[in-house]
mmCIF file of C-alpha atoms (C1' of nucleotides) in Angstrom:
data_model
loop_
_atom_site.group_PDB
_atom_site.id
_atom_site.type_symbol
_atom_site.label_atom_id
_atom_site.label_comp_id
_atom_site.label_asym_id
_atom_site.label_seq_id
_atom_site.Cartn_x
_atom_site.Cartn_y
_atom_site.Cartn_z
ATOM 1 C CA MET A 598 -59.528 45.151 30.321
ATOM 2 C CA PRO A 599 -61.956 47.833 29.301
ATOM 3 C CA LYS A 600 -63.924 47.546 26.112
ATOM 4 C CA PHE A 601 -65.313 51.012 26.427
ATOM 5 C CA MET A 602 -64.600 51.972 22.846
ATOM 6 C CA LYS A 603 -67.288 49.624 21.656
ATOM 7 C CA SER A 604 -69.869 51.450 23.763
ATOM 8 C CA LEU A 605 -68.540 54.729 22.571
ATOM 9 C CA ASN A 606 -68.901 53.825 18.911
ATOM 10 C CA ILE A 607 -72.369 52.446 19.475
ATOM 11 C CA ILE A 608 -73.535 55.592 21.223
ATOM 12 C CA SER A 609 -72.114 57.661 18.421
ATOM 13 C CA ARG A 610 -74.000 55.724 15.772
ATOM 14 C CA CYS A 611 -77.225 55.719 17.746
ATOM 15 C CA GLN A 612 -77.111 59.462 18.079
ATOM 16 C CA SER A 613 -76.586 59.822 14.379
ATOM 17 C CA SER A 614 -79.667 57.686 13.716
ATOM 18 C CA PHE A 615 -81.666 59.643 16.245
ATOM 19 C CA ARG A 616 -80.729 62.974 14.734
ATOM 20 C CA ASN A 617 -81.467 61.852 11.226
ATOM 21 C CA ALA A 618 -84.841 60.497 12.239
ATOM 22 C CA LYS A 619 -85.722 63.772 13.926
ATOM 23 C CA LEU A 620 -84.215 66.331 11.576
ATOM 24 C CA GLY A 621 -83.582 64.402 8.395
ATOM 25 C CA SER A 622 -85.756 66.633 6.283
ATOM 26 C CA GLU A 623 -84.499 69.996 7.462
ATOM 27 C CA LEU A 624 -80.761 69.652 7.670
ATOM 28 C CA CYS A 625 -78.970 67.270 5.366
ATOM 29 C CA SER A 626 -77.806 64.608 7.775
ATOM 30 C CA ALA A 627 -74.679 64.582 9.872
ATOM 31 C CA HIS A 628 -73.702 68.218 9.682
ATOM 32 C CA HIS A 629 -75.193 69.055 13.016
ATOM 33 C CA SER A 630 -71.929 69.429 14.886
ATOM 34 C CA LEU A 631 -70.744 71.642 12.117
ATOM 35 C CA VAL A 632 -73.666 74.048 12.078
ATOM 36 C CA LEU A 633 -73.664 74.225 15.845
ATOM 37 C CA ALA A 634 -69.995 75.173 15.766
ATOM 38 C CA ILE A 635 -70.658 77.781 13.091
ATOM 39 C CA CYS A 636 -73.437 79.402 15.095
ATOM 40 C CA ARG A 637 -71.461 79.318 18.285
ATOM 41 C CA GLU A 638 -68.662 81.324 16.690
ATOM 42 C CA PRO A 639 -69.499 82.837 13.320
ATOM 43 C CA GLY A 640 -66.666 83.780 11.012
ATOM 44 C CA ARG A 641 -64.295 80.926 11.568
ATOM 45 C CA SER A 642 -62.252 79.433 8.758
ATOM 46 C CA GLN A 643 -62.921 75.983 7.368
ATOM 47 C CA ASP A 644 -59.611 74.741 8.661
ATOM 48 C CA ASP A 645 -60.384 76.011 12.110
ATOM 49 C CA LEU A 646 -63.726 74.245 12.072
ATOM 50 C CA ALA A 647 -62.182 71.039 10.803
ATOM 51 C CA LYS A 648 -59.656 70.992 13.613
ATOM 52 C CA ASP A 649 -62.299 71.845 16.168
ATOM 53 C CA ILE A 650 -64.562 68.947 15.383
ATOM 54 C CA CYS A 651 -61.713 66.734 14.259
ATOM 55 C CA ILE A 652 -62.958 65.967 10.776
ATOM 56 C CA ASP A 653 -60.816 65.935 7.688
ATOM 57 C CA LYS A 654 -60.778 69.321 5.982
ATOM 58 C CA SER A 655 -62.050 67.746 2.785
ATOM 59 C CA GLY A 656 -65.176 66.606 4.545
ATOM 60 C CA VAL A 657 -65.715 70.060 5.950
ATOM 61 C CA ALA A 658 -65.209 71.618 2.547
ATOM 62 C CA ARG A 659 -67.787 69.351 0.976
ATOM 63 C CA ALA A 660 -70.237 69.733 3.805
ATOM 64 C CA LEU A 661 -69.983 73.507 3.636
ATOM 65 C CA ALA A 662 -70.355 73.546 -0.124
ATOM 66 C CA SER A 663 -73.533 71.547 0.296
ATOM 67 C CA LEU A 664 -74.798 73.718 3.134
ATOM 68 C CA GLU A 665 -74.037 76.824 1.110
ATOM 69 C CA ALA A 666 -75.893 75.470 -1.911
ATOM 70 C CA LYS A 667 -78.904 74.921 0.327
ATOM 71 C CA GLY A 668 -78.658 78.426 1.700
ATOM 72 C CA PHE A 669 -77.675 77.529 5.241
ATOM 73 C CA VAL A 670 -74.253 79.172 5.333
ATOM 74 C CA GLU A 671 -72.267 81.842 3.575
ATOM 75 C CA ARG A 672 -68.542 81.798 2.927
ATOM 76 C CA LYS A 673 -66.617 85.039 2.552
ATOM 77 C CA PRO A 674 -62.932 85.333 1.772
ATOM 78 C CA ASP A 675 -60.827 86.598 4.644
ATOM 79 C CA PRO A 676 -59.541 90.060 3.705
ATOM 80 C CA ASN A 677 -56.396 89.439 5.713
ATOM 81 C CA ASN A 678 -55.618 86.075 4.162
ATOM 82 C CA LYS A 679 -56.752 85.200 0.699
ATOM 83 C CA ARG A 680 -56.419 81.486 1.422
ATOM 84 C CA LYS A 681 -59.086 81.495 4.070
ATOM 85 C CA LEU A 682 -62.828 81.310 3.730
ATOM 86 C CA LEU A 683 -64.761 82.548 6.714
ATOM 87 C CA VAL A 684 -68.033 80.799 7.402
ATOM 88 C CA PHE A 685 -71.212 82.514 8.573
ATOM 89 C CA PRO A 686 -74.717 81.254 9.280
ATOM 90 C CA THR A 687 -77.576 82.624 7.181
ATOM 91 C CA GLU A 688 -80.983 83.660 8.439
ATOM 92 C CA LYS A 689 -82.324 80.346 7.216
ATOM 93 C CA LEU A 690 -79.871 78.481 9.423
ATOM 94 C CA LEU A 691 -80.536 80.687 12.422
ATOM 95 C CA GLU A 692 -84.229 79.930 12.065
ATOM 96 C CA ILE A 693 -83.828 76.195 12.309
ATOM 97 C CA ILE A 694 -80.941 76.060 14.743
ATOM 98 C CA PRO A 695 -83.258 76.058 17.772
ATOM 99 C CA SER A 696 -84.793 72.816 16.568
ATOM 100 C CA VAL A 697 -81.313 71.338 16.176
ATOM 101 C CA ARG A 698 -80.508 72.367 19.706
ATOM 102 C CA SER A 699 -83.751 70.947 20.987
ATOM 103 C CA VAL A 700 -83.128 67.574 19.373
ATOM 104 C CA THR A 701 -79.681 67.532 20.919
ATOM 105 C CA ALA A 702 -81.148 68.457 24.276
ATOM 106 C CA GLU A 703 -83.736 65.720 23.995
ATOM 107 C CA TRP A 704 -81.059 63.180 23.181
ATOM 108 C CA ASN A 705 -78.919 64.299 26.095
ATOM 109 C CA ARG A 706 -81.852 64.143 28.447
ATOM 110 C CA ILE A 707 -82.873 60.641 27.471
ATOM 111 C CA VAL A 708 -79.447 59.035 27.422
ATOM 112 C CA SER A 709 -78.447 60.481 30.763
ATOM 113 C CA GLU A 710 -81.470 59.051 32.521
ATOM 114 C CA GLY A 711 -80.577 57.231 35.700
ATOM 115 C CA ILE A 712 -77.238 58.968 36.104
ATOM 116 C CA SER A 713 -76.556 61.221 39.047
ATOM 117 C CA GLU A 714 -75.013 64.638 38.671
ATOM 118 C CA GLU A 715 -71.882 63.561 40.487
ATOM 119 C CA GLU A 716 -71.418 60.588 38.235
ATOM 120 C CA PHE A 717 -72.035 62.693 35.205
ATOM 121 C CA ALA A 718 -69.471 65.243 36.281
ATOM 122 C CA VAL A 719 -66.824 62.563 36.622
ATOM 123 C CA PHE A 720 -67.884 61.076 33.328
ATOM 124 C CA GLN A 721 -67.501 64.328 31.472
ATOM 125 C CA SER A 722 -64.210 65.135 33.080
ATOM 126 C CA VAL A 723 -62.789 61.765 32.077
ATOM 127 C CA LEU A 724 -64.270 62.036 28.617
ATOM 128 C CA PHE A 725 -62.581 65.390 28.011
ATOM 129 C CA ARG A 726 -59.229 63.995 29.048
ATOM 130 C CA ILE A 727 -59.672 61.017 26.762
ATOM 131 C CA GLU A 728 -60.527 63.401 23.962
ATOM 132 C CA LYS A 729 -57.402 65.382 24.631
ATOM 133 C CA ASN A 730 -55.270 62.241 24.627
ATOM 134 C CA ALA A 731 -56.942 61.015 21.469
ATOM 135 C CA ARG A 732 -56.246 64.284 19.691
ATOM 136 C CA LYS A 733 -52.617 64.089 20.700
ATOM 137 C CA ILE A 734 -52.301 60.603 19.260
ATOM 138 C CA VAL A 735 -53.538 61.510 15.817
ATOM 139 C CA ASP A 736 -51.530 64.723 15.785
ATOM 140 C CA ASN A 737 -48.345 62.913 16.668
ATOM 141 C CA GLN A 738 -49.064 60.176 14.200
ATOM 142 C CA GLU A 739 -48.860 62.479 11.242
ATOM 143 C CA VAL A 740 -45.497 63.718 12.499
ATOM 144 C CA THR A 741 -43.926 60.362 13.314
ATOM 145 C CA PRO A 742 -45.788 57.745 11.332
ATOM 146 C CA GLU A 743 -43.465 54.829 12.121
ATOM 147 C CA LYS A 744 -41.994 54.871 15.569
ATOM 148 C CA MET B 1285 -75.449 71.936 29.504
ATOM 149 C CA PRO B 1286 -73.250 69.069 28.502
ATOM 150 C CA LYS B 1287 -71.735 68.878 25.067
ATOM 151 C CA PHE B 1288 -70.282 65.485 25.673
ATOM 152 C CA MET B 1289 -71.465 64.011 22.399
ATOM 153 C CA LYS B 1290 -68.985 66.126 20.513
ATOM 154 C CA SER B 1291 -66.140 64.598 22.496
ATOM 155 C CA LEU B 1292 -67.583 61.203 21.982
ATOM 156 C CA ASN B 1293 -67.733 61.563 18.221
ATOM 157 C CA ILE B 1294 -64.236 62.955 18.099
ATOM 158 C CA ILE B 1295 -62.820 60.094 20.119
ATOM 159 C CA SER B 1296 -64.592 57.654 17.865
ATOM 160 C CA ARG B 1297 -63.097 59.153 14.731
ATOM 161 C CA CYS B 1298 -59.630 59.408 16.226
ATOM 162 C CA GLN B 1299 -59.673 55.750 17.129
ATOM 163 C CA SER B 1300 -60.669 54.863 13.616
ATOM 164 C CA SER B 1301 -57.724 56.837 12.248
ATOM 165 C CA PHE B 1302 -55.386 55.265 14.748
ATOM 166 C CA ARG B 1303 -56.488 51.755 13.887
ATOM 167 C CA ASN B 1304 -56.234 52.334 10.180
ATOM 168 C CA ALA B 1305 -52.768 53.784 10.521
ATOM 169 C CA LYS B 1306 -51.630 50.782 12.534
ATOM 170 C CA LEU B 1307 -53.434 47.922 10.810
ATOM 171 C CA GLY B 1308 -54.531 49.358 7.486
ATOM 172 C CA SER B 1309 -52.674 46.819 5.431
ATOM 173 C CA GLU B 1310 -53.682 43.660 7.254
ATOM 174 C CA LEU B 1311 -57.358 44.060 7.928
ATOM 175 C CA CYS B 1312 -59.501 46.035 5.561
ATOM 176 C CA SER B 1313 -60.313 49.062 7.691
ATOM 177 C CA ALA B 1314 -63.110 49.479 10.161
ATOM 178 C CA HIS B 1315 -64.091 45.879 10.672
ATOM 179 C CA HIS B 1316 -62.130 45.535 13.850
ATOM 180 C CA SER B 1317 -65.090 45.495 16.199
ATOM 181 C CA LEU B 1318 -66.635 42.890 13.972
ATOM 182 C CA VAL B 1319 -63.730 40.460 13.909
ATOM 183 C CA LEU B 1320 -63.205 40.857 17.613
ATOM 184 C CA ALA B 1321 -66.843 39.962 18.189
ATOM 185 C CA ILE B 1322 -66.539 36.970 15.876
ATOM 186 C CA CYS B 1323 -63.497 35.630 17.679
ATOM 187 C CA ARG B 1324 -64.988 36.214 21.077
ATOM 188 C CA GLU B 1325 -67.959 34.021 20.213
ATOM 189 C CA PRO B 1326 -67.581 32.001 17.015
ATOM 190 C CA GLY B 1327 -70.698 30.740 15.295
ATOM 191 C CA ARG B 1328 -73.011 33.677 15.743
ATOM 192 C CA SER B 1329 -75.450 34.752 13.070
ATOM 193 C CA GLN B 1330 -75.015 37.960 11.104
ATOM 194 C CA ASP B 1331 -78.118 39.410 12.642
ATOM 195 C CA ASP B 1332 -76.843 38.670 16.100
ATOM 196 C CA LEU B 1333 -73.562 40.370 15.318
ATOM 197 C CA ALA B 1334 -75.315 43.375 13.816
ATOM 198 C CA LYS B 1335 -77.419 43.857 16.919
ATOM 199 C CA ASP B 1336 -74.429 43.387 19.186
ATOM 200 C CA ILE B 1337 -72.335 46.108 17.647
ATOM 201 C CA CYS B 1338 -75.364 48.159 16.620
ATOM 202 C CA ILE B 1339 -74.631 48.371 12.915
ATOM 203 C CA ASP B 1340 -77.186 47.956 10.183
ATOM 204 C CA LYS B 1341 -77.428 44.365 9.036
ATOM 205 C CA SER B 1342 -76.646 45.413 5.481
ATOM 206 C CA GLY B 1343 -73.310 46.760 6.596
ATOM 207 C CA VAL B 1344 -72.536 43.566 8.428
ATOM 208 C CA ALA B 1345 -73.524 41.512 5.391
ATOM 209 C CA ARG B 1346 -71.207 43.492 3.148
ATOM 210 C CA ALA B 1347 -68.354 43.525 5.623
ATOM 211 C CA LEU B 1348 -68.586 39.775 6.073
ATOM 212 C CA ALA B 1349 -68.747 39.165 2.353
ATOM 213 C CA SER B 1350 -65.556 41.166 2.005
ATOM 214 C CA LEU B 1351 -63.883 39.432 4.934
ATOM 215 C CA GLU B 1352 -64.885 36.061 3.538
ATOM 216 C CA ALA B 1353 -63.482 36.924 0.121
ATOM 217 C CA LYS B 1354 -60.186 37.765 1.802
ATOM 218 C CA GLY B 1355 -60.195 34.512 3.712
ATOM 219 C CA PHE B 1356 -60.694 35.947 7.173
ATOM 220 C CA VAL B 1357 -64.039 34.378 7.993
ATOM 221 C CA GLU B 1358 -66.233 31.498 6.959
ATOM 222 C CA ARG B 1359 -70.025 31.477 6.829
ATOM 223 C CA LYS B 1360 -71.937 28.245 7.211
ATOM 224 C CA PRO B 1361 -75.697 27.875 7.014
ATOM 225 C CA ASP B 1362 -77.341 27.072 10.313
ATOM 226 C CA PRO B 1363 -78.694 23.513 10.099
ATOM 227 C CA ASN B 1364 -81.533 24.454 12.425
ATOM 228 C CA ASN B 1365 -82.580 27.551 10.530
ATOM 229 C CA LYS B 1366 -82.000 27.925 6.841
ATOM 230 C CA ARG B 1367 -82.249 31.686 7.069
ATOM 231 C CA LYS B 1368 -79.209 32.052 9.256
ATOM 232 C CA LEU B 1369 -75.563 32.149 8.343
ATOM 233 C CA LEU B 1370 -73.203 31.357 11.178
ATOM 234 C CA VAL B 1371 -69.890 33.155 11.118
ATOM 235 C CA PHE B 1372 -66.569 31.600 12.089
ATOM 236 C CA PRO B 1373 -63.004 32.914 12.104
ATOM 237 C CA THR B 1374 -60.452 31.206 9.851
ATOM 238 C CA GLU B 1375 -56.890 30.343 10.777
ATOM 239 C CA LYS B 1376 -55.781 33.419 8.897
ATOM 240 C CA LEU B 1377 -57.911 35.617 11.116
ATOM 241 C CA LEU B 1378 -56.817 33.871 14.298
ATOM 242 C CA GLU B 1379 -53.215 34.534 13.334
ATOM 243 C CA ILE B 1380 -53.621 38.278 13.062
ATOM 244 C CA ILE B 1381 -56.159 38.805 15.811
ATOM 245 C CA PRO B 1382 -53.436 39.252 18.458
ATOM 246 C CA SER B 1383 -52.111 42.253 16.587
ATOM 247 C CA VAL B 1384 -55.626 43.687 16.460
ATOM 248 C CA ARG B 1385 -55.940 43.210 20.177
ATOM 249 C CA SER B 1386 -52.556 44.768 20.788
ATOM 250 C CA VAL B 1387 -53.439 47.874 18.789
ATOM 251 C CA THR B 1388 -56.636 48.171 20.767
ATOM 252 C CA ALA B 1389 -54.729 47.749 23.995
ATOM 253 C CA GLU B 1390 -52.212 50.382 22.964
ATOM 254 C CA TRP B 1391 -55.006 52.797 22.157
ATOM 255 C CA ASN B 1392 -56.725 52.147 25.468
ATOM 256 C CA ARG B 1393 -53.501 52.634 27.353
ATOM 257 C CA ILE B 1394 -52.663 55.932 25.710
ATOM 258 C CA VAL B 1395 -56.083 57.551 25.898
ATOM 259 C CA SER B 1396 -56.578 56.620 29.540
ATOM 260 C CA GLU B 1397 -53.361 58.300 30.614
ATOM 261 C CA GLY B 1398 -53.831 60.570 33.582
ATOM 262 C CA ILE B 1399 -57.063 58.953 34.691
ATOM 263 C CA SER B 1400 -57.322 57.173 38.005
ATOM 264 C CA GLU B 1401 -58.867 53.758 38.366
ATOM 265 C CA GLU B 1402 -61.713 55.119 40.406
ATOM 266 C CA GLU B 1403 -62.529 57.735 37.838
ATOM 267 C CA PHE B 1404 -62.306 55.199 35.073
ATOM 268 C CA ALA B 1405 -64.661 52.861 36.877
ATOM 269 C CA VAL B 1406 -67.279 55.574 37.174
ATOM 270 C CA PHE B 1407 -66.692 56.564 33.578
ATOM 271 C CA GLN B 1408 -67.284 53.060 32.310
ATOM 272 C CA SER B 1409 -70.319 52.534 34.451
ATOM 273 C CA VAL B 1410 -71.913 55.723 33.160
ATOM 274 C CA LEU B 1411 -70.907 54.922 29.611
ATOM 275 C CA PHE B 1412 -72.619 51.547 29.764
ATOM 276 C CA ARG B 1413 -75.810 53.100 31.031
ATOM 277 C CA ILE B 1414 -75.727 55.691 28.290
ATOM 278 C CA GLU B 1415 -75.227 52.911 25.781
ATOM 279 C CA LYS B 1416 -78.214 51.076 27.159
ATOM 280 C CA ASN B 1417 -80.362 54.209 26.985
ATOM 281 C CA ALA B 1418 -79.155 54.936 23.467
ATOM 282 C CA ARG B 1419 -80.045 51.447 22.311
ATOM 283 C CA LYS B 1420 -83.501 51.808 23.776
ATOM 284 C CA ILE B 1421 -84.063 55.051 21.894
ATOM 285 C CA VAL B 1422 -83.300 53.642 18.484
ATOM 286 C CA ASP B 1423 -85.245 50.466 19.209
ATOM 287 C CA ASN B 1424 -88.311 52.412 20.263
ATOM 288 C CA GLN B 1425 -88.007 54.759 17.340
ATOM 289 C CA GLU B 1426 -88.617 52.060 14.806
ATOM 290 C CA VAL B 1427 -91.724 50.976 16.724
ATOM 291 C CA THR B 1428 -93.232 54.402 17.355
ATOM 292 C CA PRO B 1429 -91.756 56.772 14.794
ATOM 293 C CA GLU B 1430 -93.998 59.737 15.575
ATOM 294 C CA LYS B 1431 -94.846 60.117 19.206
ATOM 295 C "C1'" DT C 206 -35.398 89.246 -3.704
ATOM 296 C "C1'" DT C 207 -35.937 84.607 -4.527
ATOM 297 C "C1'" DA C 208 -36.441 79.903 -3.537
ATOM 298 C "C1'" DT C 209 -38.399 76.727 -0.357
ATOM 299 C "C1'" DA C 210 -41.701 75.406 3.064
ATOM 300 C "C1'" DA C 211 -46.140 75.721 5.336
ATOM 301 C "C1'" DT C 212 -51.355 76.959 5.141
ATOM 302 C "C1'" DT C 213 -55.816 76.624 3.267
ATOM 303 C "C1'" DG C 214 -59.143 74.896 0.401
ATOM 304 C "C1'" DT C 215 -60.690 71.722 -3.467
ATOM 305 C "C1'" DT C 216 -61.082 67.394 -6.015
ATOM 306 C "C1'" DG C 217 -60.537 62.308 -7.136
ATOM 307 C "C1'" DC C 218 -60.876 58.040 -5.263
ATOM 308 C "C1'" DG C 219 -62.044 54.448 -2.150
ATOM 309 C "C1'" DT C 220 -64.559 52.561 1.806
ATOM 310 C "C1'" DA C 221 -68.117 52.652 5.519
ATOM 311 C "C1'" DA C 222 -72.630 52.615 6.669
ATOM 312 C "C1'" DG C 223 -77.704 53.804 6.789
ATOM 313 C "C1'" DC C 224 -82.416 53.160 4.663
ATOM 314 C "C1'" DA C 225 -85.669 50.965 1.762
ATOM 315 C "C1'" DA C 226 -87.061 47.219 -0.938
ATOM 316 C "C1'" DC C 227 -86.820 42.562 -1.773
ATOM 317 C "C1'" DA C 228 -86.550 37.183 -1.396
ATOM 318 C "C1'" DG C 229 -86.478 33.164 1.146
ATOM 319 C "C1'" DT C 230 -87.534 30.914 5.505
ATOM 320 C "C1'" DT C 231 -89.873 30.215 9.737
ATOM 321 C "C1'" DG C 232 -93.511 30.942 13.276
ATOM 322 C "C1'" DC C 233 -98.117 31.742 14.472
ATOM 323 C "C1'" DA C 234 -103.039 32.230 14.218
ATOM 324 C "C1'" DT C 235 -106.946 30.582 12.888
ATOM 325 C "C1'" DA D 1397 -103.445 23.457 6.589
ATOM 326 C "C1'" DT D 1398 -103.314 27.978 5.012
ATOM 327 C "C1'" DG D 1399 -102.312 32.577 5.139
ATOM 328 C "C1'" DC D 1400 -100.141 36.364 7.455
ATOM 329 C "C1'" DA D 1401 -96.457 38.203 10.174
ATOM 330 C "C1'" DA D 1402 -91.742 38.104 11.716
ATOM 331 C "C1'" DC D 1403 -86.971 36.949 10.952
ATOM 332 C "C1'" DT D 1404 -82.574 36.770 8.169
ATOM 333 C "C1'" DG D 1405 -79.767 38.043 4.628
ATOM 334 C "C1'" DT D 1406 -78.843 40.586 0.167
ATOM 335 C "C1'" DT D 1407 -78.840 44.479 -3.035
ATOM 336 C "C1'" DG D 1408 -79.539 49.378 -4.839
ATOM 337 C "C1'" DC D 1409 -79.085 53.873 -3.615
ATOM 338 C "C1'" DT D 1410 -77.295 57.712 -1.093
ATOM 339 C "C1'" DT D 1411 -74.281 60.208 1.951
ATOM 340 C "C1'" DA D 1412 -70.203 60.715 5.064
ATOM 341 C "C1'" DC D 1413 -65.555 60.821 5.426
ATOM 342 C "C1'" DG D 1414 -60.528 59.661 5.218
ATOM 343 C "C1'" DC D 1415 -56.276 59.935 2.349
ATOM 344 C "C1'" DA D 1416 -53.540 61.682 -1.339
ATOM 345 C "C1'" DA D 1417 -52.678 64.966 -4.806
ATOM 346 C "C1'" DC D 1418 -53.155 69.429 -6.289
ATOM 347 C "C1'" DA D 1419 -53.550 74.763 -6.680
ATOM 348 C "C1'" DA D 1420 -53.224 79.067 -4.674
ATOM 349 C "C1'" DT D 1421 -51.536 81.936 -1.092
ATOM 350 C "C1'" DT D 1422 -48.513 83.198 2.655
ATOM 351 C "C1'" DA D 1423 -44.401 82.661 5.603
ATOM 352 C "C1'" DT D 1424 -39.595 81.734 6.125
ATOM 353 C "C1'" DA D 1425 -34.749 81.596 4.879
ATOM 354 C "C1'" DA D 1426 -30.890 82.527 2.131
#
DNA sequence: TTATAATTGTTGCGTAAGCAACAGTTGCAT
DNA sequence: ATGCAACTGTTGCTTACGCAACAATTATAA
């Protein structure tokens, strides 16, 4: 009955357009979630970041290589585990991160116009549960591909 | 305060993975929204479809060219407007569309586990309003890029 | 210890999708 | 009627990202 996924995909794409239009020059393009995650908790491994934002580790690796080349992040090997690279924001990233946050805030403000706090609370609560269910699906899929 | 967009993007990507894992062989990959829209209302123009699912018209053009090459859709020039191409599903598409719908239904069922009908109703209502607001933003952007 | 399995990151390959530029068609203003 | 603007679709270019394969490291089991 519900075709909510269509709305969800549309909103996702619109936000991407919005962000690119606002920040296109500064940050590359769609790495905003990534840099926000890095600044929220510096020193995480690439794998950790990939799982957090649910993007393939290859995409994270390439995004970070690009961000590092542009001087936005630094990657240091984990002394306790030579496989891991720990990711840190640079000064350059910390300088522009407020503008990233402000664009995000502007987006949030505009799209939530006409929605009461109570409604929004329910919305978010449901959304988080859907996210949790969605994560479970893809995790289980890689374990039992054909069942 | 709300970092709901992260959830939204994650859910979007998870659904894409899920669909590909289930239908990868039959339909190309991420053209599910498109073929569903085509079957829901045969004979729409490419531009109409692009606006409906909020994808750039170039993407729709390429997707339809690919779908046509594989025999899933047919494009006929609009007799009333030589610019337009009207898109129709073929028998081949109509045969597999039930499996597309069933995968979508399975996804919807799983991700909405543990959510009451009342909550889901609020969720959808809010989601639709956010979609409407998001569409307005990108529409206005192309009119007034710097304001 | 040694062999096997699991982590972590990188690379090759393919597809999706956005933006800009373009061509053909239609609508509109004058 | 003529010229300009808007609409519709296509193509070139770029980037994002998923999957599979691989290399290096670490964990586990024997």
